[in-house]
Structure formats: structure tokens, C-alpha cells
Amino acid sequence: MSTKKSSLTYEPVSAWDSYATTTRRRQVNALAQRYIEFLSACKTERETIAYVQKRLAEAGFGEDFRKASVMRSLHGKCLFAVRKGRSTLASGVRLIAAHADSPRLDFKQRPLVEQACVVQGKTHYYGGIRKYQWLARPLALHGVVILENGKSVPVCIGEKPGDPVFTIADLLPHLAQKQSGQKVSEAFEGEKLNVVLGHSPALASAAKKEADGKDPLKAHVLQLLNEQYGIREEDLITAEIQAVPAGPARFVGLDRSLIGGYGQDDRICVFAALEALTSARAGSNSQTMAVIFWDKEEIGSDGATGASSRFLQYCMEDMVRAWAPAIPVSQVFLRTRALSADVTAALDPDFPEVHEKQNAAQLGYGPCFAKFTGSRGKYGSSEAEAEFFAELRGLFNKKNIPWQVAELGKVDTGGGGTVALFLAAYGMDVIDLGPALLSMHSPFELASAADVCATVDAYRAFLEG
Ligand code: MN
Ligand code: MN
């Protein structure tokens, strides 16, 4: 919402002020608690899509377009879900697009090495990470191992109480004199992001038999993996194992006003869009409501499950064929309104110099519109139409939903992209709208509990139209 209508000037309004009653604060806290449970359980795109499928199935979604609530997934890594509206598809769809992948460390195809009395898993990082943030902290392993016969073996170690965790050892300060003088970009190397997996040989007989005395520590790790998962070293070649921060998301602050946890870019928007889709009320002339959760956004949106693939188009074609075969699919696309649901950077209390304050997102001031993304002269941005932006501003003001506008940093400082341009390619109206984070892309990102609530409210209002 904006300031009082009597005022000529504009100032954004804190979402906390919108949720000022005891009842509303309790609702904010309860929603945040559920969000924390979601974040703690969903640390990979596969886990996130499986969670979404379960929630949607409970809400009556099936795979058949002869029904009015439909979901489609591809490779278990991206998902399209839609609720048929009362008004014709000729007026388009109300679509929210978020991404389920987050930066992390992927195991290499041949990960296991034994050196200096430890076994390590070699990794190749995925997405934009600040490498030093991943050192000297507990990590968990999540993923799948696909056997020759096609069987998928799920792996999750380091989350349950009593599970061991893993870690990447950092250089001690006593020997870091040379490193301390290096540039950050040079001081931390991808090839040194090796996850400690074990340190002891198997009992003499077993180790000797398995490894013939060579790499006895690695032989022991393989023996344990074989006992628990029935896998051999060659099976790791066809695995997708991700090292992610271990442990649950948490409330942060004495007032429990913040949520700290891994993967909030962009699972906060997946969570909010899912909440909105399952709780939106379909009015008498409601439009068709849809969400799409993509993969691969953090590495450029390429790939079958990324936003540049044809998956959304195929889903929309199947939907139009089933529900309104006389209407051209192109017309449905052209009349569709979409939110590119992704996070932005909150004004950082310790690094205000990278932001231009008046146009920076403020934590706790509701979801942020980004009219454009990209960098250095709006390169790589689709930029939303002012007409569409005004329509949404009016909608949120009418419903007293807090919102703000944001640019990602100062003009020449950097920037970033989202999936908006892949939606804009269909000619639809699309604008970025998502909550602001502190410590974005870190193992412990921070979001405001009020923003989680405001984002759900905003997405629901958008879907309801
Ligand atoms: Mn994102
Ligand atoms: Mn990101």
C-alpha cells in the first residue's frame, strides 16, 4: 500500500504496521513456522517439487485435464499447476513463475578421493556462490543415485538427529598469511571445495579384501555406502548428489521476526505461490490461475527443466486443447498476466554503499516490484509495461497489501536476472514481484516473517484478480 491518499508524496509502508494487531501477528508467526518446516524439508529442486506435488494432491490436483485442477511435472524438477477459472481462457491466465533450484555444491561424477588421511568428495559448485561461506560449516548430502537398472536410490544424510554431517575444512589463520593478501576471487578455488566424508579404514579383513590395501579409507566409505544404499563407486557416476547446509531453518532475532535458512532464493516464492494457489477463492468471473516452478534458474535457465525450455508451452497447449479448443493458444499466451516471483536484495545495514537507498528494497516492507532486472543499462531485462504495473499497484492498494519497488543495487554496481524474460517472450504481461532477502545466495539467507505473509497475500490477490 502507499501513503495516505491526501498526501502528495509517496512513502512505502512497513508490512509490520499492516499486521499490527495481536491476531495478525499470530497469523504471521504461524505462517512463518510452516514456512520454516517447508524450508527445512526441501533443500533440492527434486525435494521441493515432491513436496509441492504432495500438497497439490491433497488439494485435489490430478494429472488429467478433464478435471479442473491439474498438475504436470517434468523429470521431478519442474512443475506446472493450474486451476480452471469461470471466465473464458480467451482472457488469458494469471500465472506465477518461481524457481525451485538454489546455489549449492554438486558432487563430481567421480567424487571420491583419499588424501592426507581423509576421504573427500570433490564438488563443482552450482550457481553463484561466495566460496568462503561454504567452508568450516556442517553440510548435509541430498540427492539420488540412479542404478544401471534404472532404480533410483534417494540419499539424505546429515539432517536427522544422530546423523553424521560433512564439512569442508578451511585454512587456519596461522598459515593464511599469503591468502590474506590475495583478492577474494583468487583466494578461494573451486577445486578446494572438497567435502570431508570419512577418516578411518575398515576392519583389517574387509578393507584388505575390498581395496587390496590401496586407499583403505576410501574403501571404508564405499563399504558403508554399499551397506546403507547398496551402491558401488560406479553408481556415483550416475548420481545427482548435492552438498547443502545441514540443519533446519530457524527464527532469527529476539522477536522471532526473521527467518534464517538455506535456499530461500527462490523457495520463499515457491512456498508463497503454492499457498496462494491452494487458498485463492475463485469468484464468479475468476480467471484461470496457474503456477510454474522451474529448475536451472541459478545457472541461466537452460536445460529441459529450465525456463527457456518448451515445457510451459506444451502444458498450456494441452490445457487449451482440453478446456477451450476453439481458442488459439497464441491468444491465451498474449492475454496472460504473469508474476516472475523471485527474490531481490534487501538494503544491507552493513553494506548500504552498494544500494541506491531510495530505490532499494527494505526488509519488512512487503514484496518488491522490479520493473526491470538485468545489469548496466538494463541489459538482459524484459522490463514490464507501466500499464500492467499500474493495474497491479491499484489492485494491491485496494486490498491494503503492502508492496514496494526495488532495483538490485546501484546502477553500475552489478545486477541480476530472473525468468521474466522467458515469459515476456510469449508476449504476455510480466513483472518481477518477490520479497527481499539479506545474505542472498549464502548458506543462511534472511527473510522477514512479515514479508512472507505479505507475499502470500499479494500472490493470492493477483491470482484472484
Ligand atoms: Mn532467484
Ligand atoms: Mn539466485
Short mmCIF file of C-alpha atoms and ligand atoms in Angstrom, two decimals:
data_model
loop_
_atom_site.label_atom_id
_atom_site.label_comp_id
_atom_site.label_asym_id
_atom_site.label_seq_id
_atom_site.Cartn_x
_atom_site.Cartn_y
_atom_site.Cartn_z
CA MET A 1 0.00 0.00 0.00
CA SER A 2 1.07 3.58 -0.39
CA THR A 3 0.79 6.54 1.94
CA LYS A 4 -2.47 8.27 2.73
CA LYS A 5 -4.29 9.46 -0.36
CA SER A 6 -4.33 13.02 1.00
CA SER A 7 -0.55 13.19 0.76
CA LEU A 8 1.13 14.22 -2.49
CA THR A 9 4.33 12.41 -1.66
CA TYR A 10 4.88 8.66 -1.72
CA GLU A 11 6.47 6.60 1.01
CA PRO A 12 6.20 2.80 1.24
CA VAL A 13 4.52 1.40 4.36
CA SER A 14 6.00 -1.27 6.63
CA ALA A 15 4.27 -4.64 6.42
CA TRP A 16 4.65 -4.89 10.20
CA ASP A 17 2.37 -1.84 10.52
CA SER A 18 -0.18 -3.65 8.35
CA TYR A 19 -0.06 -6.63 10.69
CA ALA A 20 -0.23 -4.60 13.90
CA THR A 21 -2.92 -6.48 15.83
CA THR A 22 -2.20 -9.43 18.12
CA THR A 23 -4.31 -11.71 15.92
CA ARG A 24 -2.49 -10.69 12.73
CA ARG A 25 0.92 -11.04 14.39
CA ARG A 26 -0.06 -14.56 15.46
CA GLN A 27 -1.02 -15.37 11.87
CA VAL A 28 2.32 -14.02 10.62
CA ASN A 29 4.13 -16.19 13.16
CA ALA A 30 2.11 -19.33 12.34
CA LEU A 31 2.73 -18.91 8.61
CA ALA A 32 6.45 -18.35 9.26
CA GLN A 33 6.54 -21.55 11.35
CA ARG A 34 5.06 -23.54 8.44
CA TYR A 35 7.49 -21.86 6.05
CA ILE A 36 10.38 -22.89 8.31
CA GLU A 37 9.22 -26.51 8.19
CA PHE A 38 8.99 -26.35 4.38
CA LEU A 39 12.48 -24.82 4.05
CA SER A 40 13.96 -27.43 6.41
CA ALA A 41 12.43 -30.31 4.43
CA CYS A 42 13.06 -29.05 0.88
CA LYS A 43 16.74 -28.49 0.10
CA THR A 44 16.89 -29.61 -3.55
CA GLU A 45 14.68 -28.96 -6.56
CA ARG A 46 13.59 -32.63 -6.51
CA GLU A 47 12.59 -32.46 -2.82
CA THR A 48 10.77 -29.18 -3.43
CA ILE A 49 8.77 -30.48 -6.41
CA ALA A 50 7.90 -33.68 -4.50
CA TYR A 51 6.61 -31.55 -1.59
CA VAL A 52 4.57 -29.38 -3.98
CA GLN A 53 3.08 -32.47 -5.66
CA LYS A 54 2.05 -33.87 -2.29
CA ARG A 55 0.42 -30.61 -1.20
CA LEU A 56 -1.37 -30.24 -4.54
CA ALA A 57 -2.59 -33.86 -4.48
CA GLU A 58 -4.07 -33.17 -1.02
CA ALA A 59 -5.78 -30.11 -2.51
CA GLY A 60 -7.40 -32.25 -5.22
CA PHE A 61 -4.97 -31.71 -8.12
CA GLY A 62 -4.52 -34.60 -10.56
CA GLU A 63 -2.79 -35.16 -13.90
CA ASP A 64 -5.90 -35.28 -16.09
CA PHE A 65 -7.04 -32.16 -17.96
CA ARG A 66 -10.62 -33.49 -17.89
CA LYS A 67 -10.59 -32.23 -14.29
CA ALA A 68 -10.46 -28.58 -13.21
CA SER A 69 -7.26 -28.76 -11.08
CA VAL A 70 -4.26 -30.14 -12.91
CA MET A 71 -0.53 -30.53 -12.26
CA ARG A 72 2.24 -31.66 -14.59
CA SER A 73 5.85 -32.30 -13.66
CA LEU A 74 8.93 -32.87 -15.81
CA HIS A 75 11.77 -35.09 -14.53
CA GLY A 76 10.58 -34.35 -10.98
CA LYS A 77 12.41 -31.00 -11.18
CA CYS A 78 9.86 -28.55 -12.53
CA LEU A 79 6.10 -28.37 -12.25
CA PHE A 80 3.10 -26.63 -13.81
CA ALA A 81 -0.20 -26.48 -11.90
CA VAL A 82 -3.44 -24.84 -12.95
CA ARG A 83 -6.97 -24.21 -11.62
CA LYS A 84 -9.65 -23.69 -14.25
CA GLY A 85 -11.39 -20.31 -13.95
CA ARG A 86 -15.01 -19.36 -14.53
CA SER A 87 -14.25 -16.85 -17.29
CA THR A 88 -13.06 -17.90 -20.74
CA LEU A 89 -9.44 -18.77 -21.49
CA ALA A 90 -9.65 -16.08 -24.19
CA SER A 91 -8.92 -13.62 -21.36
CA GLY A 92 -5.66 -15.43 -20.61
CA VAL A 93 -4.28 -17.00 -17.46
CA ARG A 94 -2.99 -15.49 -14.22
CA LEU A 95 0.42 -17.13 -13.87
CA ILE A 96 3.07 -17.05 -11.14
CA ALA A 97 6.55 -18.37 -12.02
CA ALA A 98 9.19 -19.18 -9.40
CA HIS A 99 12.29 -21.40 -9.33
CA ALA A 100 12.97 -24.39 -7.09
CA ASP A 101 16.76 -24.66 -7.54
CA SER A 102 19.27 -22.90 -5.27
CA PRO A 103 23.05 -22.45 -5.27
CA ARG A 104 24.92 -25.43 -3.77
CA LEU A 105 27.85 -27.79 -4.28
CA ASP A 106 27.21 -30.69 -6.68
CA PHE A 107 29.29 -33.86 -6.37
CA LYS A 108 31.51 -34.52 -9.38
CA GLN A 109 30.87 -37.73 -11.32
CA ARG A 110 33.98 -39.34 -9.77
CA PRO A 111 33.89 -37.61 -6.39
CA LEU A 112 35.83 -39.86 -4.03
CA VAL A 113 39.48 -39.16 -3.28
CA GLU A 114 41.68 -40.22 -0.39
CA GLN A 115 44.47 -37.86 0.60
CA ALA A 116 46.15 -36.67 3.80
CA CYS A 117 44.36 -39.20 5.98
CA VAL A 118 40.81 -38.24 4.95
CA VAL A 119 38.34 -39.21 2.23
CA GLN A 120 36.84 -36.27 0.39
CA GLY A 121 34.00 -35.75 -2.08
CA LYS A 122 35.06 -33.45 -4.92
CA THR A 123 32.44 -30.90 -5.97
CA HIS A 124 31.56 -28.50 -8.76
CA TYR A 125 29.58 -25.55 -7.47
CA TYR A 126 26.16 -24.76 -8.94
CA GLY A 127 25.10 -21.12 -9.30
CA GLY A 128 26.64 -18.00 -7.85
CA ILE A 129 28.25 -18.72 -4.50
CA ARG A 130 30.77 -16.87 -2.38
CA LYS A 131 33.03 -19.88 -1.89
CA TYR A 132 34.34 -18.97 1.57
CA GLN A 133 30.81 -19.13 3.01
CA TRP A 134 30.77 -22.90 2.44
CA LEU A 135 33.91 -23.65 4.46
CA ALA A 136 34.07 -24.85 8.08
CA ARG A 137 30.35 -25.44 8.48
CA PRO A 138 28.19 -28.59 8.75
CA LEU A 139 26.94 -29.85 5.39
CA ALA A 140 24.36 -32.50 4.52
CA LEU A 141 24.22 -34.66 1.41
CA HIS A 142 20.95 -34.78 -0.52
CA GLY A 143 20.22 -36.42 -3.85
CA VAL A 144 19.63 -39.56 -5.82
CA VAL A 145 21.82 -42.38 -7.13
CA ILE A 146 20.47 -43.99 -10.30
CA LEU A 147 21.49 -47.63 -10.70
CA GLU A 148 22.18 -49.36 -14.02
CA ASN A 149 18.76 -50.98 -13.88
CA GLY A 150 17.12 -47.55 -13.60
CA LYS A 151 16.28 -47.82 -9.92
CA SER A 152 16.50 -44.51 -8.09
CA VAL A 153 18.06 -44.60 -4.63
CA PRO A 154 17.33 -41.47 -2.57
CA VAL A 155 20.16 -40.19 -0.37
CA CYS A 156 19.78 -37.82 2.59
CA ILE A 157 22.47 -37.80 5.26
CA GLY A 158 23.07 -35.09 7.84
CA GLU A 159 19.57 -33.89 8.69
CA LYS A 160 18.18 -36.34 11.26
CA PRO A 161 19.30 -36.04 14.89
CA GLY A 162 22.12 -38.53 15.31
CA ASP A 163 23.14 -38.38 11.62
CA PRO A 164 26.77 -37.51 10.94
CA VAL A 165 27.37 -34.31 8.96
CA PHE A 166 30.12 -33.38 6.49
CA THR A 167 32.29 -30.32 6.08
CA ILE A 168 34.93 -28.54 4.03
CA ALA A 169 37.99 -27.75 6.12
CA ASP A 170 39.27 -24.16 5.93
CA LEU A 171 42.84 -22.94 6.14
CA LEU A 172 43.99 -22.00 9.64
CA PRO A 173 44.84 -18.28 10.19
CA HIS A 174 48.38 -19.22 11.26
CA LEU A 175 49.18 -20.36 7.71
CA ALA A 176 46.90 -17.97 5.80
CA GLN A 177 49.34 -15.08 5.52
CA LYS A 178 49.68 -15.36 1.75
CA GLN A 179 45.96 -15.98 1.25
CA SER A 180 45.06 -12.96 3.41
CA GLY A 181 46.75 -10.67 0.91
CA GLN A 182 45.01 -12.17 -2.11
CA LYS A 183 41.84 -10.92 -3.78
CA VAL A 184 38.75 -12.84 -2.63
CA SER A 185 38.18 -14.06 -6.20
CA GLU A 186 41.64 -15.63 -6.19
CA ALA A 187 41.91 -16.77 -2.58
CA PHE A 188 39.22 -19.44 -2.81
CA GLU A 189 39.39 -22.08 -5.54
CA GLY A 190 36.60 -24.31 -6.76
CA GLU A 191 38.95 -27.30 -6.75
CA LYS A 192 39.48 -26.86 -3.00
CA LEU A 193 35.76 -27.25 -2.20
CA ASN A 194 36.20 -30.88 -1.18
CA VAL A 195 33.79 -32.33 1.37
CA VAL A 196 35.24 -34.49 4.15
CA LEU A 197 33.42 -37.85 4.11
CA GLY A 198 35.50 -40.13 6.33
CA HIS A 199 38.78 -40.84 8.01
CA SER A 200 39.06 -44.48 9.20
CA PRO A 201 39.93 -47.75 7.47
CA ALA A 202 37.55 -50.67 7.66
CA LEU A 203 38.40 -53.56 9.96
CA ALA A 204 41.56 -55.14 8.58
CA SER A 205 39.98 -58.12 6.83
CA ALA A 206 37.23 -56.24 4.98
CA ALA A 207 39.44 -53.36 3.90
CA LYS A 208 42.18 -55.62 2.64
CA LYS A 209 39.73 -57.70 0.62
CA GLU A 210 38.00 -54.69 -0.95
CA ALA A 211 40.89 -52.41 -1.79
CA ASP A 212 43.82 -54.75 -1.82
CA GLY A 213 45.50 -52.39 0.63
CA LYS A 214 45.16 -49.33 -1.64
CA ASP A 215 43.13 -46.33 -0.36
CA PRO A 216 41.78 -48.13 2.71
CA LEU A 217 39.85 -45.08 3.94
CA LYS A 218 38.04 -44.68 0.63
CA ALA A 219 37.36 -48.42 0.69
CA HIS A 220 35.72 -47.98 4.08
CA VAL A 221 33.47 -45.14 2.83
CA LEU A 222 32.47 -47.29 -0.14
CA GLN A 223 31.78 -50.20 2.17
CA LEU A 224 29.46 -48.05 4.33
CA LEU A 225 27.67 -46.63 1.27
CA ASN A 226 27.22 -50.19 0.00
CA GLU A 227 25.81 -51.38 3.31
CA GLN A 228 23.35 -48.48 3.57
CA TYR A 229 22.36 -47.86 -0.05
CA GLY A 230 23.52 -50.95 -1.98
CA ILE A 231 25.67 -48.83 -4.29
CA ARG A 232 29.19 -49.16 -5.78
CA GLU A 233 31.63 -46.43 -6.84
CA GLU A 234 30.49 -46.65 -10.49
CA ASP A 235 26.91 -45.85 -9.37
CA LEU A 236 28.11 -42.42 -8.15
CA ILE A 237 28.83 -41.56 -11.81
CA THR A 238 25.09 -41.58 -12.47
CA ALA A 239 24.12 -39.81 -9.26
CA GLU A 240 23.00 -36.26 -8.50
CA ILE A 241 24.27 -35.55 -5.01
CA GLN A 242 24.25 -32.06 -3.59
CA ALA A 243 26.14 -30.82 -0.55
CA VAL A 244 23.87 -28.29 1.19
CA PRO A 245 23.93 -26.58 4.60
CA ALA A 246 22.89 -29.11 7.27
CA GLY A 247 20.14 -28.48 9.79
CA PRO A 248 16.76 -26.78 9.91
CA ALA A 249 15.79 -23.19 9.13
CA ARG A 250 15.33 -21.08 12.28
CA PHE A 251 13.66 -17.97 13.60
CA VAL A 252 16.23 -15.18 13.96
CA GLY A 253 16.06 -12.34 16.46
CA LEU A 254 14.65 -11.97 19.98
CA ASP A 255 11.33 -11.03 18.41
CA ARG A 256 11.42 -14.02 16.01
CA SER A 257 10.76 -11.56 13.21
CA LEU A 258 13.23 -13.02 10.72
CA ILE A 259 13.66 -16.44 9.16
CA GLY A 260 17.17 -17.73 8.58
CA GLY A 261 17.81 -20.70 6.37
CA TYR A 262 19.22 -22.12 3.19
CA GLY A 263 17.53 -21.94 -0.23
CA GLN A 264 15.14 -19.03 0.33
CA ASP A 265 16.13 -17.83 -3.16
CA ASP A 266 13.72 -18.87 -4.51
CA ARG A 267 11.83 -21.38 -2.40
CA ILE A 268 10.25 -18.49 -0.47
CA CYS A 269 8.38 -17.67 -3.70
CA VAL A 270 7.60 -21.35 -4.39
CA PHE A 271 6.08 -21.57 -0.90
CA ALA A 272 4.15 -18.29 -1.25
CA ALA A 273 2.83 -19.16 -4.72
CA LEU A 274 1.76 -22.62 -3.56
CA GLU A 275 -0.01 -21.13 -0.52
CA ALA A 276 -1.71 -18.58 -2.80
CA LEU A 277 -2.83 -21.13 -5.41
CA THR A 278 -4.28 -23.53 -2.86
CA SER A 279 -6.05 -20.81 -0.83
CA ALA A 280 -7.26 -18.44 -3.57
CA ARG A 281 -11.03 -18.06 -3.80
CA ALA A 282 -12.48 -18.40 -7.27
CA GLY A 283 -15.00 -15.59 -7.75
CA SER A 284 -17.89 -15.57 -10.22
CA ASN A 285 -15.72 -14.33 -13.10
CA SER A 286 -12.35 -15.64 -11.92
CA GLN A 287 -9.64 -16.23 -14.48
CA THR A 288 -7.70 -19.48 -14.77
CA MET A 289 -4.92 -19.49 -12.15
CA ALA A 290 -1.56 -21.19 -12.72
CA VAL A 291 1.90 -21.55 -11.23
CA ILE A 292 5.09 -22.87 -12.76
CA PHE A 293 8.11 -23.82 -10.69
CA TRP A 294 11.26 -24.05 -12.78
CA ASP A 295 14.71 -25.51 -12.26
CA LYS A 296 18.11 -24.27 -13.56
CA GLU A 297 17.40 -20.57 -12.92
CA GLU A 298 20.63 -20.22 -10.96
CA ILE A 299 22.70 -21.39 -13.96
CA GLY A 300 20.93 -19.40 -16.68
CA SER A 301 17.58 -21.24 -17.14
CA ASP A 302 18.84 -23.55 -19.88
CA GLY A 303 18.03 -27.26 -19.87
CA ALA A 304 14.81 -29.26 -20.22
CA THR A 305 13.53 -28.21 -16.80
CA GLY A 306 14.61 -24.56 -17.06
CA ALA A 307 12.55 -21.55 -18.09
CA SER A 308 13.97 -21.43 -21.63
CA SER A 309 12.56 -24.92 -22.40
CA ARG A 310 9.23 -25.61 -24.14
CA PHE A 311 7.64 -27.23 -21.05
CA LEU A 312 5.31 -24.30 -20.19
CA GLN A 313 4.20 -24.07 -23.83
CA TYR A 314 3.37 -27.79 -24.01
CA CYS A 315 1.38 -27.58 -20.75
CA MET A 316 -0.56 -24.54 -21.98
CA GLU A 317 -1.24 -26.28 -25.33
CA ASP A 318 -2.63 -29.35 -23.56
CA MET A 319 -4.73 -27.13 -21.30
CA VAL A 320 -6.24 -25.11 -24.19
CA ARG A 321 -6.90 -28.28 -26.22
CA ALA A 322 -8.80 -29.74 -23.25
CA TRP A 323 -10.65 -26.68 -21.99
CA ALA A 324 -11.14 -24.32 -24.95
CA PRO A 325 -10.06 -25.93 -28.23
CA ALA A 326 -11.57 -23.15 -30.35
CA ILE A 327 -9.23 -20.51 -28.89
CA PRO A 328 -5.75 -20.13 -30.40
CA VAL A 329 -3.02 -20.89 -27.87
CA SER A 330 -1.18 -17.76 -29.00
CA GLN A 331 -4.15 -15.66 -27.86
CA VAL A 332 -4.11 -17.27 -24.42
CA PHE A 333 -0.39 -16.52 -24.11
CA LEU A 334 -0.76 -12.93 -25.34
CA ARG A 335 -3.56 -12.16 -22.86
CA THR A 336 -1.84 -13.89 -19.92
CA ARG A 337 -0.69 -11.81 -16.97
CA ALA A 338 2.31 -13.14 -15.08
CA LEU A 339 4.37 -12.50 -11.99
CA SER A 340 8.01 -13.50 -12.15
CA ALA A 341 8.22 -14.50 -8.50
CA ASP A 342 11.80 -14.12 -7.37
CA VAL A 343 13.66 -12.52 -4.53
CA THR A 344 15.61 -9.29 -4.55
CA ALA A 345 18.36 -7.82 -2.39
CA ALA A 346 17.30 -6.02 0.78
CA LEU A 347 19.07 -2.82 1.77
CA ASP A 348 22.04 -4.19 3.70
CA PRO A 349 22.73 -2.46 7.05
CA ASP A 350 26.46 -3.20 6.76
CA PHE A 351 26.87 -2.52 3.03
CA PRO A 352 24.47 0.37 2.30
CA GLU A 353 27.02 1.71 -0.21
CA VAL A 354 26.10 -0.91 -2.84
CA HIS A 355 22.48 0.27 -2.85
CA GLU A 356 20.78 3.42 -4.04
CA LYS A 357 18.65 3.85 -0.94
CA GLN A 358 15.52 5.43 -2.38
CA ASN A 359 15.11 2.58 -4.87
CA ALA A 360 16.40 -0.25 -2.68
CA ALA A 361 14.15 -2.90 -1.14
CA GLN A 362 13.56 -2.59 2.59
CA LEU A 363 13.24 -5.70 4.68
CA GLY A 364 9.70 -5.97 6.06
CA TYR A 365 8.07 -3.57 3.58
CA GLY A 366 6.28 -6.27 1.60
CA PRO A 367 7.07 -7.90 -1.74
CA CYS A 368 9.11 -5.78 -4.15
CA PHE A 369 8.19 -4.95 -7.71
CA ALA A 370 11.17 -4.85 -10.05
CA LYS A 371 10.03 -3.19 -13.28
CA PHE A 372 13.23 -4.46 -14.87
CA THR A 373 16.23 -6.54 -13.86
CA GLY A 374 19.45 -7.06 -15.83
CA SER A 375 22.57 -5.01 -15.36
CA ARG A 376 24.44 -1.94 -16.55
CA GLY A 377 21.86 -0.19 -18.70
CA LYS A 378 19.03 -2.76 -18.26
CA TYR A 379 20.89 -5.32 -20.39
CA GLY A 380 19.22 -8.74 -20.28
CA SER A 381 15.92 -7.40 -18.97
CA SER A 382 12.41 -7.67 -20.41
CA GLU A 383 11.11 -4.59 -18.48
CA ALA A 384 7.42 -4.60 -17.58
CA GLU A 385 4.87 -2.26 -19.16
CA ALA A 386 3.84 0.70 -16.99
CA GLU A 387 0.17 -0.12 -17.75
CA PHE A 388 0.44 -3.61 -16.21
CA PHE A 389 2.43 -2.25 -13.26
CA ALA A 390 -0.28 0.36 -12.61
CA GLU A 391 -3.01 -2.29 -12.72
CA LEU A 392 -1.26 -4.32 -10.01
CA ARG A 393 -0.50 -1.22 -7.90
CA GLY A 394 -4.22 -0.42 -7.97
CA LEU A 395 -5.16 -3.99 -7.04
CA PHE A 396 -2.81 -4.14 -4.03
CA ASN A 397 -3.78 -0.64 -2.80
CA LYS A 398 -7.45 -1.61 -3.00
CA LYS A 399 -6.79 -4.70 -0.88
CA ASN A 400 -4.39 -2.95 1.56
CA ILE A 401 -1.50 -5.25 0.67
CA PRO A 402 1.95 -3.80 1.42
CA TRP A 403 4.27 -3.51 -1.56
CA GLN A 404 7.37 -1.59 -2.58
CA VAL A 405 9.65 -1.10 -5.55
CA ALA A 406 13.25 -2.23 -5.82
CA GLU A 407 16.30 -2.10 -8.02
CA LEU A 408 19.05 -4.64 -7.35
CA GLY A 409 21.88 -2.36 -6.28
CA LYS A 410 23.34 0.85 -7.68
CA VAL A 411 23.19 1.30 -11.45
CA ASP A 412 26.83 0.47 -12.18
CA THR A 413 27.42 -1.90 -9.25
CA GLY A 414 26.08 -5.18 -10.56
CA GLY A 415 22.69 -6.69 -11.18
CA GLY A 416 20.94 -9.94 -11.80
CA GLY A 417 18.33 -11.62 -13.93
CA THR A 418 15.16 -13.64 -13.39
CA VAL A 419 12.83 -15.80 -15.51
CA ALA A 420 10.72 -12.76 -16.51
CA LEU A 421 12.22 -12.51 -19.99
CA PHE A 422 11.30 -16.12 -20.83
CA LEU A 423 7.64 -15.32 -20.08
CA ALA A 424 7.81 -11.99 -21.89
CA ALA A 425 8.94 -13.89 -25.00
CA TYR A 426 5.34 -15.14 -25.33
CA GLY A 427 4.08 -11.55 -25.43
CA MET A 428 2.38 -11.75 -22.05
CA ASP A 429 2.43 -9.01 -19.42
CA VAL A 430 5.01 -9.91 -16.78
CA ILE A 431 6.66 -8.13 -13.87
CA ASP A 432 9.01 -9.29 -11.11
CA LEU A 433 7.46 -9.41 -7.64
CA GLY A 434 9.09 -11.09 -4.66
CA PRO A 435 10.36 -10.49 -1.13
CA ALA A 436 13.76 -9.03 -0.27
CA LEU A 437 16.50 -11.12 1.36
CA LEU A 438 19.65 -10.33 3.29
CA SER A 439 22.66 -12.62 2.68
CA MET A 440 21.18 -13.80 -0.63
CA HIS A 441 22.86 -16.94 -2.07
CA SER A 442 24.54 -17.64 1.27
CA PRO A 443 24.05 -20.85 3.29
CA PHE A 444 21.89 -18.85 5.74
CA GLU A 445 19.70 -16.36 3.92
CA LEU A 446 17.43 -13.99 5.91
CA ALA A 447 13.82 -13.09 5.17
CA SER A 448 11.26 -11.05 7.12
CA ALA A 449 8.30 -13.01 8.51
CA ALA A 450 6.05 -10.05 7.63
CA ASP A 451 7.24 -10.25 4.01
CA VAL A 452 6.39 -13.96 3.80
CA CYS A 453 2.83 -13.12 4.84
CA ALA A 454 2.60 -10.06 2.58
CA THR A 455 3.93 -12.05 -0.38
CA VAL A 456 1.32 -14.79 0.08
CA ASP A 457 -1.37 -12.08 0.34
CA ALA A 458 -0.07 -10.36 -2.81
CA TYR A 459 0.16 -13.56 -4.87
CA ARG A 460 -3.33 -14.61 -3.75
CA ALA A 461 -4.77 -11.19 -4.67
CA PHE A 462 -3.08 -11.41 -8.06
CA LEU A 463 -4.47 -14.88 -8.77
CA GLU A 464 -7.97 -13.85 -7.66
CA GLY A 465 -7.72 -10.80 -9.94
MN MN B 1 16.16 -16.35 -7.71
MN MN B 2 19.52 -16.55 -7.24
#
